[in-house]
Amino acid sequence: MTMAQVFSTLVGEVAGLQVRAWDGSRSGEPGGRILHLHDRRALDHLLTTTSSELGLARAYLSGALSIEGMDEANPYPELVLLRDHVRPTAPRPSDLPRLATAVGALRPRPAPLPAEETPTRARRLATGLRHGRRRDATAIAHHYDVSNRFYELLLGPSMTYTCAAYPHEGATLEEAQAHKHDLVCRKLGLRPGMRLLDVGCGWGGMVRHAVEHYGVTALGVTLSRQQALWGQRMIERAGLTGRAEIRHCDYRDVTERGFDAISSIGLTEHIGVRAYPAYFAFLRDRLRDEGRLLNHCITWADNRHRPMSRRAFVERYVFPDGELAGSGRIVTEIEDAGLEVRHQENLREHYARTCGEWGANLTEHWAECVAEAGIGRARVWGLYLAGSRLNFERRGMGLHQVLAVRTSAHGVSGMGLRRVSL
């Protein structure tokens, strides 16, 4: 059995792909697009990794595997091909001796891991317990402190790294991000003179929008030092000093209370499902009576809790220690914390489109992104955005906004009989 046949046996035949290995062997469809195995590391990663997804990602990121004609900045078509057209081919009993002989001749050994891969969870214990302050700070730095310039190229002028909300089919990404911030402001019922807390504020887009367009004073907090520096500089440039602040700190270090509204946009994914009760109780305690909370986060399509697999590409390369839950779990935890849920909606299709727009930005600025963050990091982002787009399209994940209110001791919500205006 040749090296190309070993690969096809491990992964499965893919309609429309021909595999060519470094030893000159071929398998798959003659005339199909060529999947190159450039050296033995391609099989070493597959044979020494318990997840074929992670093994293929390692091989690609290390340069041992490529697909002819693939756009590294946007491998979406190739991921669709692999998702829809893999034909698993379990080896016939009569082929097992040949497979064993071929693998034995290869003598697979663990190949060096791509530099962008984070350590295993067990090794990350050196930075503290899961979702402890020190380890959370390390995880956030891994993802967000890449380079502010890299994110400017990727995200566009809004510097908003959360799901946009497209007001109409022809809306641009920038229009959709502004509309998302406005949607949150309207759901929160912001008015001049109110105080807003934005936890996990990123580069401060929500803070600036709320202050500039709704006349509130706002505090944003982030664990990323690079985000805080960039965001505070933009506040000063916009002349919002004294009305807006971006603070580099853990949200648990916020001592102020009595906020009229709190926005949590894209933070829940980082705090851990077991921490939900403490998290939502903390936010409840920062609200005044009749104050509102808007929680915006990625969700699973169901409520059967499962931690992010330690063998998953996203866990190892993108969001170490990241965790998701279903929208039902989010609603339950918010209600169990003593808040009253008033509205929720799923922006799943909007996030699929947002990821596609970010992928287009990466393609347009590929050379500069590579120069800024390195080829490995740029490839990680290409895979991540394409995979995320596909998962949102196919309903593997959703994006839920849940609006809740802290009622008074007598049950007064301050929302009256009106339904939430969208």
Coordinates of C-alpha atoms in Angstrom, one line a residue:
M1 CA 0.0 0.0 0.0
T2 CA 1.4 3.4 -1.0
M3 CA 1.6 6.5 1.1
A4 CA -1.2 8.1 -0.9
Q5 CA -3.4 5.1 -0.3
V6 CA -2.6 5.1 3.4
F7 CA -3.8 8.8 3.6
S8 CA -7.0 8.0 1.7
T9 CA -7.6 5.0 4.0
L10 CA -7.2 7.1 7.1
V11 CA -9.2 10.1 5.9
G12 CA -11.6 8.6 3.4
E13 CA -11.9 9.2 -0.4
V14 CA -13.0 12.7 -1.3
A15 CA -15.0 13.2 -4.4
G16 CA -13.2 15.5 -6.8
L17 CA -9.8 15.2 -5.1
Q18 CA -6.6 13.3 -6.2
V19 CA -4.0 12.7 -3.5
R20 CA -0.3 12.9 -4.5
A21 CA 2.3 11.9 -2.0
W22 CA 6.0 12.8 -1.7
D23 CA 6.9 9.2 -2.7
G24 CA 5.3 9.8 -6.1
S25 CA 2.2 7.7 -5.3
R26 CA -1.4 8.7 -6.1
S27 CA -4.9 7.8 -5.1
G28 CA -8.4 9.2 -5.4
E29 CA -10.0 10.6 -8.6
P30 CA -7.7 10.9 -11.6
G31 CA -8.1 14.4 -13.0
G32 CA -9.4 15.8 -9.7
R33 CA -8.0 18.8 -7.8
I34 CA -4.7 17.7 -6.3
L35 CA -4.2 17.4 -2.6
H36 CA -0.4 17.3 -2.0
L37 CA 1.3 15.4 0.8
H38 CA 4.6 17.2 0.6
D39 CA 6.5 15.1 3.1
R40 CA 6.1 12.4 5.8
R41 CA 4.9 14.9 8.4
A42 CA 1.5 14.8 6.8
L43 CA 1.0 11.2 7.8
D44 CA 3.0 11.5 11.0
H45 CA 0.4 14.1 12.2
L46 CA -2.5 11.9 11.2
L47 CA -1.2 8.7 12.7
T48 CA -0.1 10.2 16.0
T49 CA -3.1 12.4 16.6
T50 CA -6.4 10.9 17.9
S51 CA -8.5 13.4 16.0
S52 CA -8.3 13.4 12.2
E53 CA -9.5 17.1 12.2
L54 CA -6.6 18.1 14.4
G55 CA -4.1 16.0 12.5
L56 CA -5.1 17.5 9.1
A57 CA -4.9 21.0 10.6
R58 CA -1.5 20.3 12.0
A59 CA -0.3 19.0 8.6
Y60 CA -1.7 22.0 6.7
L61 CA -0.4 24.6 9.2
S62 CA 3.1 23.0 9.2
G63 CA 3.2 23.1 5.4
A64 CA 3.2 19.4 4.9
L65 CA -0.2 19.4 3.2
S66 CA -1.8 21.7 0.6
I67 CA -4.7 21.6 -1.9
E68 CA -3.9 22.9 -5.4
G69 CA -5.6 26.3 -6.0
M70 CA -6.7 26.9 -2.4
D71 CA -6.9 30.4 -1.2
E72 CA -5.1 30.2 2.2
A73 CA -7.0 33.3 3.4
N74 CA -10.4 31.7 2.6
P75 CA -10.4 27.9 2.4
Y76 CA -14.2 27.9 2.6
P77 CA -14.8 26.0 -0.7
E78 CA -12.3 23.3 0.4
L79 CA -14.0 22.9 3.8
V80 CA -17.4 22.5 2.1
L81 CA -15.8 19.9 -0.2
L82 CA -14.4 18.0 2.8
R83 CA -17.7 18.3 4.8
D84 CA -19.9 17.2 2.0
H85 CA -17.9 14.8 -0.2
V86 CA -15.7 12.6 2.1
R87 CA -16.5 9.0 1.5
P88 CA -15.3 7.0 4.5
T89 CA -13.7 3.8 3.3
A90 CA -13.0 1.3 6.1
P91 CA -10.2 -1.0 5.0
R92 CA -11.3 -4.5 4.0
P93 CA -10.0 -7.2 6.3
S94 CA -7.8 -8.4 3.4
D95 CA -6.2 -5.0 3.2
L96 CA -5.2 -4.7 6.9
P97 CA -1.9 -6.6 6.5
R98 CA -0.9 -4.2 3.7
L99 CA -1.9 -1.2 5.7
A100 CA 0.0 -2.4 8.7
T101 CA 3.1 -3.1 6.6
A102 CA 3.0 0.4 5.0
V103 CA 2.5 2.1 8.4
G104 CA 5.2 0.0 9.9
A105 CA 7.6 1.0 7.1
L106 CA 6.9 4.6 7.7
R107 CA 7.6 4.3 11.4
P108 CA 5.3 7.2 12.3
R109 CA 6.6 9.5 15.0
P110 CA 5.2 12.7 16.5
A111 CA 6.1 15.6 14.2
P112 CA 7.0 19.0 15.6
L113 CA 3.8 21.0 16.3
P114 CA 3.0 24.3 14.6
A115 CA 4.2 27.2 16.8
E116 CA 0.7 28.6 16.9
E117 CA -0.7 25.6 18.9
T118 CA -1.4 26.2 22.5
P119 CA -0.2 23.6 25.1
T120 CA -2.6 20.9 26.3
R121 CA -5.0 21.7 29.1
A122 CA -2.9 19.7 31.5
R123 CA 0.2 21.7 30.7
R124 CA -1.8 25.0 30.9
L125 CA -2.4 24.2 34.6
A126 CA 1.0 25.8 35.1
T127 CA -0.8 29.1 34.5
G128 CA -3.5 28.4 37.0
L129 CA -6.8 26.6 37.3
R130 CA -9.2 26.6 34.4
H131 CA -11.0 30.0 34.3
G132 CA -9.0 31.4 37.2
R133 CA -7.9 34.9 36.7
R134 CA -4.3 34.2 35.7
R135 CA -5.2 31.5 33.2
D136 CA -8.0 33.5 31.7
A137 CA -5.6 36.4 31.1
T138 CA -3.2 34.1 29.4
A139 CA -5.9 32.6 27.2
I140 CA -7.2 36.1 26.2
A141 CA -3.7 37.3 25.4
H142 CA -3.2 34.3 23.1
H143 CA -6.1 35.2 21.0
Y144 CA -6.4 39.0 21.2
D145 CA -2.9 40.3 21.7
V146 CA -1.7 39.2 18.3
S147 CA -1.4 42.7 16.8
N148 CA -3.8 45.6 16.7
R149 CA -2.7 46.3 13.1
F150 CA -3.6 42.7 12.2
Y151 CA -7.1 43.1 13.6
E152 CA -7.5 46.5 11.8
L153 CA -6.9 44.7 8.5
L154 CA -9.1 41.8 9.4
L155 CA -12.1 43.5 11.1
G156 CA -12.1 46.8 9.2
P157 CA -12.6 50.3 10.5
S158 CA -15.2 49.3 13.2
M159 CA -12.6 47.1 15.0
T160 CA -15.6 45.1 16.2
Y161 CA -14.9 41.4 16.7
T162 CA -18.4 40.1 17.3
C163 CA -21.4 39.2 15.1
A164 CA -22.8 42.0 13.0
A165 CA -26.5 42.6 12.4
Y166 CA -27.3 43.3 8.8
P167 CA -30.2 45.7 8.5
H168 CA -30.8 44.7 4.8
E169 CA -29.2 42.5 2.1
G170 CA -27.1 45.3 0.7
A171 CA -25.6 46.5 3.9
T172 CA -21.8 46.6 4.3
L173 CA -19.9 45.1 7.2
E174 CA -19.4 48.6 8.7
E175 CA -23.1 49.4 8.4
A176 CA -24.0 46.0 10.0
Q177 CA -21.6 46.5 12.9
A178 CA -23.0 50.0 13.6
H179 CA -26.5 48.5 13.4
K180 CA -25.6 45.8 15.9
H181 CA -24.4 48.3 18.4
D182 CA -27.5 50.4 17.8
L183 CA -29.7 47.3 18.2
V184 CA -28.1 46.6 21.6
C185 CA -28.5 50.2 22.7
R186 CA -32.2 50.1 21.8
K187 CA -32.8 46.8 23.6
L188 CA -31.1 48.3 26.6
G189 CA -33.3 51.3 26.4
L190 CA -30.4 53.7 26.7
R191 CA -31.1 57.4 27.2
P192 CA -29.0 60.5 28.0
G193 CA -27.5 60.5 31.5
M194 CA -27.6 56.7 31.9
R195 CA -24.6 54.7 33.0
L196 CA -23.5 51.7 30.9
L197 CA -21.1 48.9 31.8
D198 CA -19.7 46.9 28.8
V199 CA -17.9 43.8 30.0
G200 CA -15.5 42.2 27.5
C201 CA -15.6 45.5 25.6
G202 CA -12.9 44.6 23.0
W203 CA -11.6 47.7 21.3
G204 CA -14.5 49.8 22.6
G205 CA -16.9 50.0 19.7
M206 CA -20.0 49.5 21.8
V207 CA -18.8 52.0 24.4
R208 CA -18.1 54.7 21.8
H209 CA -21.4 54.1 20.0
A210 CA -23.5 54.3 23.1
V211 CA -21.7 57.5 24.3
E212 CA -21.8 59.3 21.0
H213 CA -25.3 58.4 19.9
Y214 CA -27.2 57.8 23.2
G215 CA -25.6 60.3 25.5
V216 CA -24.7 57.8 28.2
T217 CA -21.5 57.6 30.2
A218 CA -19.8 54.2 29.8
L219 CA -17.2 52.0 31.2
G220 CA -15.7 49.2 29.2
V221 CA -13.5 46.5 30.6
T222 CA -11.2 44.0 28.8
L223 CA -8.5 41.5 29.8
S224 CA -6.5 42.3 26.7
R225 CA -3.9 45.1 27.3
Q226 CA -3.6 45.7 23.5
Q227 CA -7.4 46.2 23.2
A228 CA -7.5 48.6 26.2
L229 CA -4.6 50.8 24.9
W230 CA -6.2 51.0 21.4
G231 CA -9.7 51.6 22.7
Q232 CA -8.7 54.3 25.2
R233 CA -6.7 56.1 22.5
M234 CA -9.7 56.1 20.2
I235 CA -11.9 57.6 23.0
E236 CA -9.4 60.4 23.5
R237 CA -9.2 61.0 19.7
A238 CA -13.0 61.2 19.6
G239 CA -13.1 63.7 22.4
L240 CA -15.0 61.4 24.7
T241 CA -12.7 61.6 27.7
G242 CA -14.7 61.9 30.9
R243 CA -17.7 60.3 29.4
A244 CA -16.1 57.0 28.3
E245 CA -13.4 54.7 29.7
I246 CA -11.7 51.5 28.5
R247 CA -10.2 49.8 31.5
H248 CA -7.7 46.9 31.4
C249 CA -8.9 44.6 34.1
D250 CA -10.8 41.4 34.8
Y251 CA -14.6 42.1 34.9
R252 CA -14.6 40.7 38.4
D253 CA -12.5 43.7 39.5
V254 CA -15.3 46.2 38.7
T255 CA -16.4 47.7 42.0
E256 CA -18.9 50.2 40.7
R257 CA -22.6 49.4 41.1
G258 CA -25.9 50.9 40.2
F259 CA -25.5 50.8 36.4
D260 CA -28.6 51.4 34.3
A261 CA -27.5 48.9 31.7
I262 CA -24.9 46.2 31.1
S263 CA -23.9 44.8 27.7
S264 CA -22.0 41.5 27.6
I265 CA -21.0 41.0 23.9
G266 CA -18.9 38.0 23.2
L267 CA -17.6 37.4 26.7
T268 CA -19.7 34.5 27.9
E269 CA -17.7 32.1 25.6
H270 CA -14.6 32.8 27.7
I271 CA -15.9 32.4 31.3
G272 CA -16.8 28.7 31.4
V273 CA -20.3 27.2 31.8
R274 CA -19.7 26.3 35.5
A275 CA -19.0 30.0 36.1
Y276 CA -22.3 31.1 34.7
P277 CA -24.1 31.3 38.1
A278 CA -21.4 33.5 39.6
Y279 CA -21.1 35.5 36.3
F280 CA -24.7 36.4 36.0
A281 CA -25.0 37.1 39.7
F282 CA -22.1 39.5 39.5
L283 CA -23.7 41.4 36.7
R284 CA -27.1 41.4 38.5
D285 CA -25.4 43.0 41.5
R286 CA -24.0 45.8 39.3
L287 CA -27.4 46.8 38.0
R288 CA -29.9 49.1 39.7
D289 CA -33.5 48.0 40.0
E290 CA -35.1 48.2 36.6
G291 CA -31.6 48.0 35.0
R292 CA -31.2 45.8 31.9
L293 CA -28.7 43.2 30.8
L294 CA -28.1 42.3 27.2
N295 CA -26.0 39.0 26.8
H296 CA -24.8 38.3 23.3
C297 CA -22.9 35.1 22.7
I298 CA -22.2 32.1 20.5
T299 CA -24.4 29.1 21.4
W300 CA -24.7 25.4 20.5
A301 CA -27.7 24.4 18.5
D302 CA -29.0 22.3 21.4
N303 CA -28.8 22.3 25.2
R304 CA -26.9 19.0 25.7
H305 CA -23.8 20.4 27.4
R306 CA -20.5 19.3 26.1
P307 CA -17.2 20.9 26.7
M308 CA -15.0 22.0 23.8
S309 CA -13.0 18.9 22.8
R310 CA -9.3 19.2 23.7
R311 CA -8.7 17.6 20.3
A312 CA -10.6 20.3 18.4
F313 CA -8.8 22.8 16.2
V314 CA -10.5 25.8 17.8
E315 CA -9.5 24.7 21.4
R316 CA -5.8 24.2 20.4
Y317 CA -5.4 27.2 18.0
V318 CA -8.0 29.8 18.6
F319 CA -9.9 29.9 21.9
P320 CA -8.0 27.9 24.6
D321 CA -10.4 27.1 27.4
G322 CA -13.4 28.4 25.4
E323 CA -16.8 27.0 26.2
L324 CA -20.3 27.2 24.7
A325 CA -23.8 26.3 25.8
G326 CA -27.2 26.2 24.3
S327 CA -29.5 29.3 24.4
G328 CA -31.7 27.4 26.9
R329 CA -28.9 27.1 29.3
I330 CA -28.1 30.8 29.0
V331 CA -31.7 31.7 29.7
T332 CA -31.9 29.3 32.6
E333 CA -28.7 30.7 34.3
I334 CA -29.8 34.3 33.8
E335 CA -33.2 33.6 35.4
D336 CA -31.7 31.5 38.2
A337 CA -29.5 34.5 39.0
G338 CA -32.6 36.5 39.8
L339 CA -33.0 38.4 36.5
E340 CA -36.1 38.3 34.4
V341 CA -35.6 37.4 30.7
R342 CA -37.8 39.6 28.4
H343 CA -36.6 38.8 24.9
Q344 CA -34.2 36.7 22.9
E345 CA -33.3 36.2 19.2
N346 CA -30.9 34.2 17.2
L347 CA -28.6 36.1 14.7
R348 CA -27.0 32.8 13.3
E349 CA -27.3 33.8 9.6
H350 CA -25.8 37.2 10.4
Y351 CA -22.7 35.6 12.0
A352 CA -22.2 33.4 8.9
R353 CA -22.2 36.5 6.8
T354 CA -19.9 38.3 9.2
C355 CA -17.3 35.5 9.1
G356 CA -17.5 35.6 5.3
E357 CA -16.8 39.4 5.3
W358 CA -13.9 39.0 7.7
G359 CA -12.5 36.2 5.4
A360 CA -12.8 38.6 2.4
N361 CA -10.8 41.2 4.4
L362 CA -8.1 38.6 5.1
T363 CA -7.9 37.8 1.4
E364 CA -7.7 41.4 0.4
H365 CA -4.9 42.1 3.0
W366 CA -3.3 38.7 3.0
A367 CA 0.3 39.8 2.4
E368 CA 0.2 42.5 5.1
C369 CA -1.5 40.2 7.5
V370 CA 1.2 37.6 7.0
A371 CA 3.9 40.3 7.4
E372 CA 2.2 41.4 10.7
A373 CA 1.4 38.1 12.3
G374 CA 3.3 35.4 10.4
I375 CA 2.1 32.9 7.9
G376 CA 1.1 30.3 10.5
R377 CA -1.2 32.7 12.4
A378 CA -2.7 34.0 9.1
R379 CA -3.4 30.4 8.1
V380 CA -5.0 29.7 11.4
W381 CA -7.4 32.6 10.9
G382 CA -8.2 31.5 7.4
L383 CA -9.2 28.1 8.6
Y384 CA -11.0 29.5 11.6
L385 CA -13.1 32.0 9.8
A386 CA -14.0 29.6 7.0
G387 CA -14.9 26.8 9.4
S388 CA -17.0 29.2 11.5
R389 CA -18.9 30.5 8.5
L390 CA -19.7 26.9 7.6
N391 CA -20.8 26.0 11.1
F392 CA -23.1 29.0 11.4
E393 CA -24.6 28.2 7.9
R394 CA -25.2 24.6 8.7
R395 CA -26.7 25.3 12.2
G396 CA -23.8 23.8 14.1
M397 CA -23.7 27.0 16.2
G398 CA -26.0 30.0 16.7
L399 CA -25.6 33.5 18.1
H400 CA -28.2 34.5 20.7
Q401 CA -29.0 37.9 22.2
V402 CA -30.8 37.6 25.5
L403 CA -32.3 40.7 27.1
A404 CA -33.1 40.6 30.9
V405 CA -34.0 43.0 33.6
R406 CA -33.4 43.3 37.3
T407 CA -36.9 43.9 38.7
S408 CA -37.5 45.7 42.0
A409 CA -38.5 43.8 45.1
H410 CA -42.1 44.4 44.0
G411 CA -41.6 43.0 40.5
V412 CA -41.4 46.4 38.7
S413 CA -39.4 46.0 35.5
G414 CA -39.6 49.5 34.2
M415 CA -40.4 48.1 30.8
G416 CA -44.2 48.7 31.0
L417 CA -46.4 46.8 28.5
R418 CA -44.5 47.6 25.4
R419 CA -42.7 44.8 23.6
V420 CA -39.1 45.2 22.9
S421 CA -38.6 47.4 19.9
L422 CA -36.2 45.9 17.3

